[in-house]
Every structure is written in structure tokens, then in C-alpha cells.
Amino acid sequence: MSQQHSAADPAPATTTLARRRDWWRDAVIYQVYPRSFADSNGDGMGDLAGVRSRLPYLRDLGVDAVWLSPFYASPQADAGYDVADYRAVDPMFGNLLDADALIRDAHELGLRIIVDLVPNHSSDQHEWFKRALAEGPGSPSRDRYHFRPGKGENGELPPNDWESIFGGPAWTRVADGEWYLHLFAPEQPDFNWEHPAVGDEFRSILRFWLDMGVDGFRIDVAHGLVKAEGLPDLGGADQLKLLGNDVMPFFDQDGVHEVYRQWRLVLDEYAGERIFVAEAWTPTVERTAHYVRPDELHQAFNFQYLSTEWDAAELRAVIDRTLEAMRPVGAPATWVLSNHDVTRHATRFANPPGLGTQIRLAGDRELGLRRARAATLLMLALPGSAYVYQGEELGLPDVVDLPDEVRQDPAYFRGAGQDGFRDGCRVPIPWTRDGSSYGFGSGGSWLPQPAGWGELSVEAQTGVAGSTLELYRSALAVRRAQPDLGAGDAVEWLRAPEGVLAFRRGVFVCVANTGGESVTVPAYGRVLLASGELTEADGEAKVPADTTVWWTTD
């Protein structure tokens, strides 16, 4: 594998990993959804060998770390978030030797590897759950999950009124009459984290992957492990409207924090600054900050930022609240625009505000791409760490016109809960202009790619001035080279016209025009980068609509 290095990172990669202290405070972390990234064997499904083959591309893009969505042994009822064996690679993705080779190659290239961990629930094919079913009511194995007798004269009603996030009751009845809890699909029974065996098992799983050399874990449903004592009813409240807006009896319970304090002790046994990243949906960024106290986790996803519209006032408010919330606990803010669970921001921003993060409209694609490019430069200018979802550097939109018969999102088939349109952001990404799957692999792709996908490919955009891919490459190189970018906990807001965000960080200045018309602002110095065309004259700069500009006053 090539050992060449980009101009933005001329030092040998092996020393880069050893040298960078607190790397996670300003890291740009790239999310790989393995089944949709690169297919090495032509079966239409991405795999670990495919990811490994594309690591030089990620190194040259300029990211610091790669987060891999689940690749564990799984029946794939929820795209791998139903884990049957946490210490095995599913054959569709390869094997443990492939995982080992990927981690080693990444480290040689100066990239760190973060793996997904799914501790809230297992697959119903996990040995523990199969044993619990076989041993029956009252058995010790059942205590590792939430089994309960039902309500009603003959136990025919669920134990409480909780609903699955995917729609329908959060309980399923088994043949012997008891019910088990699953906050997601019935194939995903929730662990009982009050049982000591569960904690023991996951500390062992952490050590298994740390010994393999991973640099950290993204914790799925980090807010969901501990349930309120007695599993109380919600009392008829509209659960879907409350989600993310209130502390729920099954989410964001204070008991989760003791779990993470124990995990942190395990992580700190290992050298090399390994990290935890929380997927924690909480009512406020202040609640999110509880997960990243000094003796718990390192980062938490900023879902409040992801769900903010392209609006200067709203963005400034969430930026201020985020920085204020993280400052007392000494944790870096994180910023993210897209992931595998939401409509890509190039499509979200192409549609009218108020549609949420799951929409099924193509919208004005030119407008969406222009805003997405501007939003990216704004995000990368903010203090802290940023996340990039695979394909957003190509400006990929959601594929909104997938036929119903090819959809695989489990929420789609349940008729309630989440909208079920997450497949649109999971379509395999294009690498080349031509081919059966535009370079994804030689045997097609597990979700159909749209016609014209090749014109958005890595091949089509590489070396093309003004392309979205080259904008990302330039932005990440500038971000790494500018000492005032990256880590920090504050911005200095500057006076700006309505609809415009302007702030200074040392000698660096960022101006983002979220409005529909051009605006005139001071020319703050030398232009480092802009997401669109701008003109400068007589000490002033005309910034077009939906455009972000970076300057240096040095």
C-alpha cells in the first residue's frame, strides 16, 4: 500500500499517530457505512476488504479517523444493529483477519479507526437470548433481558404502554406467555443493564477490540441502556412527539453515567488516546454534556446542530448553546450535517424548512448543493470536532425515488414510528463514471443507484476546480494548516447583515451568508477558501447567497 502523503500532512503517518496529543478534540471523522462504501468481491455488498482498498482515498481527503458502522455477525434485521456475536465479523463483510488488516493499514496511513458498539440491545439470535427463550420464565438467563408477564386477565396485554421507535408496541410475547422489551425491532431485545453479567460482558467486548487495535467506539443508543425503575407507563403521552424533547423512562436516565464511568476505566488501561463517542439523543445540549464529563465519554453527537435549518439566527443560537454547554465539562463540541439515519443535507437544504430530517422530496437540487457546500465550510470553521458522512464530499443527494420493493429499512415496513426512508442516504457511493455500479463493485449494488450517479463520482470530480470533492480536500487541508482552526471552545461574533453569520478565531474569519441575496461585508484579508464565487473591491467583498467564505487577517 502506498506510503505517499499529501502536502497537508507531510510527516510520516506512523509518527503522526504517536505525536498528536488530544487528537480527538479537533478531529475530522469520516463515517463509513460498510455495505455501501466499496465491494471487493462483486456480490453487490460492501465489505471490509473494500474499505481497506479505499483507505488511501480517505487519507488524501484529509480526515483524521474513520468510523465504521457495524460489521459484526448479525442476521441483518436492522442493517447490522442487531448483533448476534460482538466478537465476530459477519461473513458478508469478511472475517477477523480482514478487520485486523484494515486497522493495521489505517494506522500505517495515519488514520485512526473507530468502531460501532451496540450495547442497548442484541439480536434475537444472540446466544444469550436464545438461551433465555429455551430456559423459560424465572430462569437466570431471562434476567439479562427485560422479560415480564403481561397485563390483562390472561396476560394478553403488554406490560406497559411503551412504543417501539420503529412503530408499534415495544413488547413482543413469546410462546410461554411472557413478553420481552425491544425499543427498536422485535429482533432487537433490550439488555437489562441492572444485571451484572451484562456489564461484565461489555467490558470484555471493549477489551477484545482494544486489543485488536481500534482507537475508539461510537456507542449506539448511548442514552438508552438504563430504564426507569419499575418500567412505568407513559400514561398515554404522545411518545413520538416527546422523543428528543424530554427525559423518557427508557432514555437518558441518570444511571447510564455509572456504566460509562466503568467503561472509561477500561479505556484508560490502553495507551494511544482511545476515545468514546456517544450517540445520545437528549432534550438539550446541556443534558448531552453530562455524557462527556471528564471521567465518562470524550465526545457526543450534536443532534441539535444537525436538525437546525439553514438559518443564521437559528444556527448562531445552537452554536452558542453548544459551546456554552461543553465548556464547563472541558469536552469538545462536535458538528455533523448528515449520517446513515437522516436525509442527506444536500437534499434537506433543497426543500422548504420544517420537514424534519426525514423527507422524500428531491427539491431544488442546485440550491441544496449550494447550501450544503456553504454549510460544510461553516461546520469545519467551528471549534471542536466534525463528522463527515460518506459521499457528502461528493455532494450526493438522497435517492428519494427508490421503488418500495427494494427498500430495506425495517421502520418502513412497520407503518408507524420513523418514516422508514433511511435507505435513500444508504445507496452505495459512486467511484467511477461508468461500470455496473460506478466503481462500487463488479456485481451491481444492494440498493439501486440512480442514472447519472457516475457524474457525481470521485473520478468525475477529482482535479476539477470548483467540484465539491476538491472543495472538501481544500477545506480539510486549510483546516489542518491554520493554527486557529480546530480545537477550542469559543468564537468571537462580528457585526454582520441580517441572515449572515460572521465570526473570528484568532487571525481566521468565517462569513456565512444563509440568505437568498448577495451581501456586502468587509474584505477581512486574504481569502483562504469560498464555497462559491465572490467579488472584492475597495476593501469590501460581495458574498453571494448561500455562500461561506474563509479569510485570514495574517
mmCIF file of N, CA and C in Angstrom, residues 479-539:
data_model
loop_
_atom_site.group_PDB
_atom_site.id
_atom_site.type_symbol
_atom_site.label_atom_id
_atom_site.label_comp_id
_atom_site.label_asym_id
_atom_site.label_seq_id
_atom_site.Cartn_x
_atom_site.Cartn_y
_atom_site.Cartn_z
ATOM 1 N N ARG A 479 -7.862 23.645 7.029
ATOM 2 C CA ARG A 479 -8.189 23.480 8.447
ATOM 3 C C ARG A 479 -7.005 22.920 9.220
ATOM 4 N N ARG A 480 -6.308 22.002 8.615
ATOM 5 C CA ARG A 480 -5.150 21.410 9.292
ATOM 6 C C ARG A 480 -3.989 22.393 9.358
ATOM 7 N N ALA A 481 -3.861 23.237 8.356
ATOM 8 C CA ALA A 481 -2.719 24.157 8.294
ATOM 9 C C ALA A 481 -2.914 25.404 9.143
ATOM 10 N N GLN A 482 -4.171 25.803 9.402
ATOM 11 C CA GLN A 482 -4.440 27.034 10.138
ATOM 12 C C GLN A 482 -4.451 26.775 11.643
ATOM 13 N N PRO A 483 -3.532 27.363 12.386
ATOM 14 C CA PRO A 483 -3.464 27.081 13.830
ATOM 15 C C PRO A 483 -4.683 27.545 14.599
ATOM 16 N N ASP A 484 -5.451 28.494 14.076
ATOM 17 C CA ASP A 484 -6.617 28.991 14.800
ATOM 18 C C ASP A 484 -7.872 28.174 14.534
ATOM 19 N N LEU A 485 -7.787 27.197 13.649
ATOM 20 C CA LEU A 485 -8.924 26.320 13.406
ATOM 21 C C LEU A 485 -8.788 25.044 14.230
ATOM 22 N N GLY A 486 -9.855 24.260 14.293
ATOM 23 C CA GLY A 486 -9.815 23.016 15.056
ATOM 24 C C GLY A 486 -10.256 23.225 16.487
ATOM 25 N N ALA A 487 -9.448 22.770 17.437
ATOM 26 C CA ALA A 487 -9.841 22.754 18.844
ATOM 27 C C ALA A 487 -10.085 24.164 19.367
ATOM 28 N N GLY A 488 -10.886 24.228 20.409
ATOM 29 C CA GLY A 488 -11.233 25.499 21.034
ATOM 30 C C GLY A 488 -12.616 25.428 21.618
ATOM 31 N N ASP A 489 -13.038 26.499 22.289
ATOM 32 C CA ASP A 489 -14.373 26.480 22.892
ATOM 33 C C ASP A 489 -15.113 27.805 22.746
ATOM 34 N N ALA A 490 -14.649 28.662 21.810
ATOM 35 C CA ALA A 490 -15.302 29.965 21.684
ATOM 36 C C ALA A 490 -15.100 30.535 20.283
ATOM 37 N N VAL A 491 -16.042 31.384 19.888
ATOM 38 C CA VAL A 491 -15.897 32.195 18.685
ATOM 39 C C VAL A 491 -16.173 33.645 19.064
ATOM 40 N N GLU A 492 -15.593 34.567 18.333
ATOM 41 C CA GLU A 492 -15.856 35.994 18.520
ATOM 42 C C GLU A 492 -16.791 36.441 17.396
ATOM 43 N N TRP A 493 -18.038 36.705 17.739
ATOM 44 C CA TRP A 493 -19.012 37.092 16.720
ATOM 45 C C TRP A 493 -18.741 38.513 16.239
ATOM 46 N N LEU A 494 -18.862 38.721 14.947
ATOM 47 C CA LEU A 494 -18.652 40.023 14.320
ATOM 48 C C LEU A 494 -19.985 40.580 13.825
ATOM 49 N N ARG A 495 -20.065 41.906 13.722
ATOM 50 C CA ARG A 495 -21.273 42.533 13.171
ATOM 51 C C ARG A 495 -21.465 42.067 11.729
ATOM 52 N N ALA A 496 -22.699 41.765 11.384
ATOM 53 C CA ALA A 496 -22.974 41.249 10.043
ATOM 54 C C ALA A 496 -24.405 41.580 9.651
ATOM 55 N N PRO A 497 -24.686 41.643 8.353
ATOM 56 C CA PRO A 497 -26.060 41.892 7.898
ATOM 57 C C PRO A 497 -26.995 40.766 8.339
ATOM 58 N N GLU A 498 -28.282 41.031 8.311
ATOM 59 C CA GLU A 498 -29.269 40.016 8.656
ATOM 60 C C GLU A 498 -29.112 38.809 7.730
ATOM 61 N N GLY A 499 -29.211 37.627 8.315
ATOM 62 C CA GLY A 499 -29.065 36.405 7.532
ATOM 63 C C GLY A 499 -27.634 35.961 7.349
ATOM 64 N N VAL A 500 -26.692 36.657 8.000
ATOM 65 C CA VAL A 500 -25.276 36.356 7.835
ATOM 66 C C VAL A 500 -24.649 36.042 9.190
ATOM 67 N N LEU A 501 -23.841 34.987 9.241
ATOM 68 C CA LEU A 501 -23.019 34.667 10.401
ATOM 69 C C LEU A 501 -21.588 35.099 10.100
ATOM 70 N N ALA A 502 -20.974 35.827 11.008
ATOM 71 C CA ALA A 502 -19.575 36.222 10.843
ATOM 72 C C ALA A 502 -18.884 36.091 12.191
ATOM 73 N N PHE A 503 -17.756 35.389 12.206
ATOM 74 C CA PHE A 503 -17.024 35.241 13.458
ATOM 75 C C PHE A 503 -15.536 35.162 13.182
ATOM 76 N N ARG A 504 -14.782 35.472 14.241
ATOM 77 C CA ARG A 504 -13.325 35.458 14.194
ATOM 78 C C ARG A 504 -12.808 34.419 15.176
ATOM 79 N N ARG A 505 -11.743 33.732 14.751
ATOM 80 C CA ARG A 505 -10.988 32.861 15.637
ATOM 81 C C ARG A 505 -9.515 33.175 15.413
ATOM 82 N N GLY A 506 -8.950 34.023 16.249
ATOM 83 C CA GLY A 506 -7.576 34.471 16.031
ATOM 84 C C GLY A 506 -7.500 35.302 14.765
ATOM 85 N N VAL A 507 -6.628 34.883 13.840
ATOM 86 C CA VAL A 507 -6.495 35.621 12.583
ATOM 87 C C VAL A 507 -7.434 35.079 11.507
ATOM 88 N N PHE A 508 -8.242 34.093 11.869
ATOM 89 C CA PHE A 508 -9.163 33.473 10.919
ATOM 90 C C PHE A 508 -10.548 34.105 11.044
ATOM 91 N N VAL A 509 -11.188 34.349 9.898
ATOM 92 C CA VAL A 509 -12.549 34.892 9.880
ATOM 93 C C VAL A 509 -13.407 34.046 8.949
ATOM 94 N N CYS A 510 -14.603 33.726 9.411
ATOM 95 C CA CYS A 510 -15.579 32.979 8.609
ATOM 96 C C CYS A 510 -16.830 33.833 8.449
ATOM 97 N N VAL A 511 -17.332 33.928 7.224
ATOM 98 C CA VAL A 511 -18.590 34.613 6.937
ATOM 99 C C VAL A 511 -19.478 33.658 6.160
ATOM 100 N N ALA A 512 -20.683 33.397 6.683
ATOM 101 C CA ALA A 512 -21.639 32.503 6.022
ATOM 102 C C ALA A 512 -22.929 33.267 5.756
ATOM 103 N N ASN A 513 -23.263 33.412 4.485
ATOM 104 C CA ASN A 513 -24.495 34.090 4.079
ATOM 105 C C ASN A 513 -25.575 33.041 3.855
ATOM 106 N N THR A 514 -26.534 32.959 4.777
ATOM 107 C CA THR A 514 -27.611 31.977 4.651
ATOM 108 C C THR A 514 -28.823 32.544 3.920
ATOM 109 N N GLY A 515 -28.753 33.799 3.522
ATOM 110 C CA GLY A 515 -29.884 34.450 2.881
ATOM 111 C C GLY A 515 -29.959 34.189 1.388
ATOM 112 N N GLY A 516 -31.030 34.693 0.781
ATOM 113 C CA GLY A 516 -31.273 34.476 -0.637
ATOM 114 C C GLY A 516 -30.711 35.544 -1.550
ATOM 115 N N GLU A 517 -30.051 36.549 -0.973
ATOM 116 C CA GLU A 517 -29.480 37.640 -1.770
ATOM 117 C C GLU A 517 -28.016 37.837 -1.399
ATOM 118 N N SER A 518 -27.246 38.421 -2.330
ATOM 119 C CA SER A 518 -25.855 38.759 -2.043
ATOM 120 C C SER A 518 -25.790 39.831 -0.965
ATOM 121 N N VAL A 519 -24.709 39.810 -0.192
ATOM 122 C CA VAL A 519 -24.492 40.821 0.838
ATOM 123 C C VAL A 519 -23.077 41.364 0.699
ATOM 124 N N THR A 520 -22.900 42.582 1.179
ATOM 125 C CA THR A 520 -21.582 43.209 1.171
ATOM 126 C C THR A 520 -21.048 43.266 2.594
ATOM 127 N N VAL A 521 -19.830 42.747 2.761
ATOM 128 C CA VAL A 521 -19.173 42.733 4.065
ATOM 129 C C VAL A 521 -17.751 43.250 3.882
ATOM 130 N N PRO A 522 -17.073 43.594 4.975
ATOM 131 C CA PRO A 522 -15.658 43.979 4.826
ATOM 132 C C PRO A 522 -14.835 42.835 4.240
ATOM 133 N N ALA A 523 -13.845 43.163 3.448
ATOM 134 C CA ALA A 523 -12.881 42.160 2.990
ATOM 135 C C ALA A 523 -11.868 41.996 4.118
ATOM 136 N N TYR A 524 -11.962 40.900 4.833
ATOM 137 C CA TYR A 524 -11.228 40.766 6.094
ATOM 138 C C TYR A 524 -9.749 40.471 5.915
ATOM 139 N N GLY A 525 -9.319 40.204 4.716
ATOM 140 C CA GLY A 525 -7.919 39.891 4.499
ATOM 141 C C GLY A 525 -7.777 39.038 3.255
ATOM 142 N N ARG A 526 -6.884 38.069 3.328
ATOM 143 C CA ARG A 526 -6.666 37.176 2.192
ATOM 144 C C ARG A 526 -7.680 36.038 2.226
ATOM 145 N N VAL A 527 -8.321 35.790 1.104
ATOM 146 C CA VAL A 527 -9.305 34.714 1.025
ATOM 147 C C VAL A 527 -8.573 33.371 1.027
ATOM 148 N N LEU A 528 -8.963 32.528 1.957
ATOM 149 C CA LEU A 528 -8.416 31.176 2.015
ATOM 150 C C LEU A 528 -9.232 30.212 1.168
ATOM 151 N N LEU A 529 -10.553 30.375 1.220
ATOM 152 C CA LEU A 529 -11.440 29.437 0.541
ATOM 153 C C LEU A 529 -12.843 30.017 0.534
ATOM 154 N N ALA A 530 -13.613 29.694 -0.492
ATOM 155 C CA ALA A 530 -15.011 30.112 -0.570
ATOM 156 C C ALA A 530 -15.809 29.002 -1.229
ATOM 157 N N SER A 531 -17.051 28.836 -0.780
ATOM 158 C CA SER A 531 -17.897 27.781 -1.342
ATOM 159 C C SER A 531 -18.529 28.192 -2.658
ATOM 160 N N GLY A 532 -18.428 29.479 -3.006
ATOM 161 C CA GLY A 532 -18.952 29.986 -4.271
ATOM 162 C C GLY A 532 -18.144 31.193 -4.717
ATOM 163 N N GLU A 533 -18.526 31.764 -5.830
ATOM 164 C CA GLU A 533 -17.806 32.920 -6.371
ATOM 165 C C GLU A 533 -18.099 34.166 -5.543
ATOM 166 N N LEU A 534 -17.070 34.980 -5.306
ATOM 167 C CA LEU A 534 -17.286 36.273 -4.668
ATOM 168 C C LEU A 534 -16.414 37.309 -5.341
ATOM 169 N N THR A 535 -16.778 38.558 -5.172
ATOM 170 C CA THR A 535 -16.001 39.654 -5.759
ATOM 171 C C THR A 535 -15.555 40.589 -4.648
ATOM 172 N N GLU A 536 -14.347 41.149 -4.787
ATOM 173 C CA GLU A 536 -13.798 42.072 -3.811
ATOM 174 C C GLU A 536 -13.338 43.335 -4.510
ATOM 175 N N ALA A 537 -13.628 44.477 -3.888
ATOM 176 C CA ALA A 537 -13.183 45.767 -4.422
ATOM 177 C C ALA A 537 -13.273 46.817 -3.327
ATOM 178 N N ASP A 538 -12.257 47.691 -3.281
ATOM 179 C CA ASP A 538 -12.260 48.824 -2.355
ATOM 180 C C ASP A 538 -12.483 48.401 -0.900
ATOM 181 N N GLY A 539 -11.848 47.300 -0.512
ATOM 182 C CA GLY A 539 -11.922 46.872 0.877
ATOM 183 C C GLY A 539 -13.210 46.183 1.265
#
